[in-house]
Coordinates of C-alpha atoms and ligand atoms in Angstrom, one line a residue:
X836 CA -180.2 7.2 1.8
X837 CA -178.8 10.0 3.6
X838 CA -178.4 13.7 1.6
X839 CA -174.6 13.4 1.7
X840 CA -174.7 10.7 -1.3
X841 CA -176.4 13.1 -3.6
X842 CA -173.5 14.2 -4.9
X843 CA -172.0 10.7 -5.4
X844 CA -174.7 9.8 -7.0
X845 CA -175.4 13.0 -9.5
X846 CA -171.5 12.3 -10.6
X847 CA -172.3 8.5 -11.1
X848 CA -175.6 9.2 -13.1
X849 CA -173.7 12.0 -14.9
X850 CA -170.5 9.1 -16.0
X851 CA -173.2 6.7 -17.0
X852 CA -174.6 8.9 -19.2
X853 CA -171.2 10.0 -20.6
X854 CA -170.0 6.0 -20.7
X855 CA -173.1 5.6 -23.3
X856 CA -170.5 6.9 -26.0
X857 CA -167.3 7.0 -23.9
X858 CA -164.1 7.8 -25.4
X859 CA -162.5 4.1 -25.3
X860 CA -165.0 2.2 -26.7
X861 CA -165.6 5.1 -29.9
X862 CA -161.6 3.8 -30.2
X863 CA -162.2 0.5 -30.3
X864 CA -165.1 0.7 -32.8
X865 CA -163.2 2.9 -34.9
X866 CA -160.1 0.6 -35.3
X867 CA -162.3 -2.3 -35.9
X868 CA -164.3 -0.9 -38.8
X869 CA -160.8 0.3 -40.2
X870 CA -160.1 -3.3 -39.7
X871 CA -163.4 -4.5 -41.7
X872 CA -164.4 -6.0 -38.8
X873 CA -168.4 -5.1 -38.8
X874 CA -170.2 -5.1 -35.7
X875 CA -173.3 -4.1 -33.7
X876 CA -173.5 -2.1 -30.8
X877 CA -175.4 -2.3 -27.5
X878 CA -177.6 -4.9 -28.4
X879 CA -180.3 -5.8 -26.0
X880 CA -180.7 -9.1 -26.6
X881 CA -177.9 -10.6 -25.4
X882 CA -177.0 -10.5 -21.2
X883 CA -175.3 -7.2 -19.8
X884 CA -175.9 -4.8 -22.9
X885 CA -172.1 -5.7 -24.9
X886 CA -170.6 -2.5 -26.2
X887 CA -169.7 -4.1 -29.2
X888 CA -171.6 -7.3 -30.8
X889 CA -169.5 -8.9 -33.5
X890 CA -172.2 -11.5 -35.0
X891 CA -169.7 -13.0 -37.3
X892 CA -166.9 -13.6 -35.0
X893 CA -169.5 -14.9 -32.5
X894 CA -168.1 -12.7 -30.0
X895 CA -168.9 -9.7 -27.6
X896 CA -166.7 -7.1 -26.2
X897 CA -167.3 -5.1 -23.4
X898 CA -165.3 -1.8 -22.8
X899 CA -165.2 -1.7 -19.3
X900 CA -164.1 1.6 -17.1
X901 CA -161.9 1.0 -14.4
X902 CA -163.3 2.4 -11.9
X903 CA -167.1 1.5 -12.2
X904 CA -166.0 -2.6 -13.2
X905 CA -163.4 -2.6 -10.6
X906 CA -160.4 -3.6 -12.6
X907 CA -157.3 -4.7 -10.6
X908 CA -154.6 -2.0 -11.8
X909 CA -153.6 0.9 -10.2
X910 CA -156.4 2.8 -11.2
X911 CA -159.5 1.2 -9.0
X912 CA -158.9 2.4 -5.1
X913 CA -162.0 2.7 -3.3
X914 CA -163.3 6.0 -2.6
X915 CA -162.8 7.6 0.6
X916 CA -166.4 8.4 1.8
X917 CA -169.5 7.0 1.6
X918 CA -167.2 3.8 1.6
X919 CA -170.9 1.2 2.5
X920 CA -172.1 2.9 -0.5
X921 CA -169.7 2.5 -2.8
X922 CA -168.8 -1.4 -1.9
X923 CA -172.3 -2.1 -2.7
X924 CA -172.4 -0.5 -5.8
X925 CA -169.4 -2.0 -6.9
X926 CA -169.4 -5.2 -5.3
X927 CA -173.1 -5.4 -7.2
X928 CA -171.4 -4.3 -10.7
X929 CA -168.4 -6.8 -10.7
X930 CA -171.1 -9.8 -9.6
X931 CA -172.9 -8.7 -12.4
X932 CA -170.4 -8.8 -14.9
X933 CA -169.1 -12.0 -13.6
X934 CA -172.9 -13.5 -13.8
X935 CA -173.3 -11.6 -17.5
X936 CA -169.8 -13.3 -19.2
X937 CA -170.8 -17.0 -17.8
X938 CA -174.3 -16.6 -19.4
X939 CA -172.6 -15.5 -22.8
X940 CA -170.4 -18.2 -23.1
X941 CA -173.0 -20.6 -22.3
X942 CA -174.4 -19.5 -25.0
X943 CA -171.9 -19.9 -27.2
X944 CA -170.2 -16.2 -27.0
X945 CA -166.6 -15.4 -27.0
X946 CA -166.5 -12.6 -24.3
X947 CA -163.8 -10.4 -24.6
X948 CA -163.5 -7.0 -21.9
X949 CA -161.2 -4.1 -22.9
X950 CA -160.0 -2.2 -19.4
X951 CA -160.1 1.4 -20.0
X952 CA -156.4 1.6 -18.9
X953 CA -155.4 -0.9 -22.1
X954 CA -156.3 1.7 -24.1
X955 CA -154.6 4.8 -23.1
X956 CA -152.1 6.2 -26.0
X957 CA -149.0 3.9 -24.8
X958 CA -151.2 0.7 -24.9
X959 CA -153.6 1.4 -27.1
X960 CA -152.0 -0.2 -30.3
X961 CA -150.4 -3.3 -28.5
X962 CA -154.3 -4.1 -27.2
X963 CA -155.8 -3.5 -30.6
X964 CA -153.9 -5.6 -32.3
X965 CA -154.4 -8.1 -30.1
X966 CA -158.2 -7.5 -29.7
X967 CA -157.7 -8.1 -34.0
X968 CA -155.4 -11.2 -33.4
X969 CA -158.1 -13.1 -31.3
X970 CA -160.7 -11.9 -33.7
X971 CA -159.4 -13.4 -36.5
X972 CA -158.2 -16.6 -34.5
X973 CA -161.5 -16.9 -33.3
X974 CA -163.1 -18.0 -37.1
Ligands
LIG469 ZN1 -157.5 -0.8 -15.4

């Protein structure tokens, strides 16, 4: 790997770390416990590490970044150097996912993924409500 990725690579280290506790998934947690939904968080067990377990509901939600899960909205473009690099990495996380969510429902999950971009302020409240909806409908 050549030294001009190091920098790429500190700031990705650096967003994983921060994505651990990330802003839109401390959101979503919060409105469901306001809810009463009760849920557990990060649980190994189960395929791709789900943000939020809800055990009850038998279902799993993953709060997924834009950027690093390559959601198709305005806000994924691929960066402008290091491009090999990048489609790798990417390419790799979105397989991943893909490969994570079919394991889940086989076994008997509801997977549900929450873009980042749903829950900025304007559509926060329209995607919580109908994260709660399918919840509910889901029992
Ligand atoms: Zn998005």
């Amino acid at each position: 790997m050549a030294d001009n990725h190091t920098k790429e690579i500190r700031s990705y280290n650096m967003s994983r770390i921060r994505s651990v506790n990330s802003k839109p998934e401390l959101l979503v947690r919060k409105y469901l416990f306001s809810k009463g939904f009760r849920y557990v968080l990060n649980d190994k067990r189960y395929p791709g590490k789900p943000d939020i377990v809800l055990p009850k509901y038998k279902t799993v939600i993953f709060v997924n970044g834009c950027f690093w899960h390559k959601h198709d909205c305005g806000r994924f473009v691929w960066p402008k150097s290091n491009i090999e690099y990048w489609r790798t990495k990417i390419t790799r996380n979105v397989e991943r996912d893909n490969a994570n969510y079919i394991k889940l429902s086989e076994m008997g999950w509801n997977v549900i993924v929450l873009w980042e971009c749903q829950l900025k302020k304007d559509t926060m409240t329209k995607t919580l409500d109908e994260l709660s909806f399918q919840l509910k409908k889901s029992i």
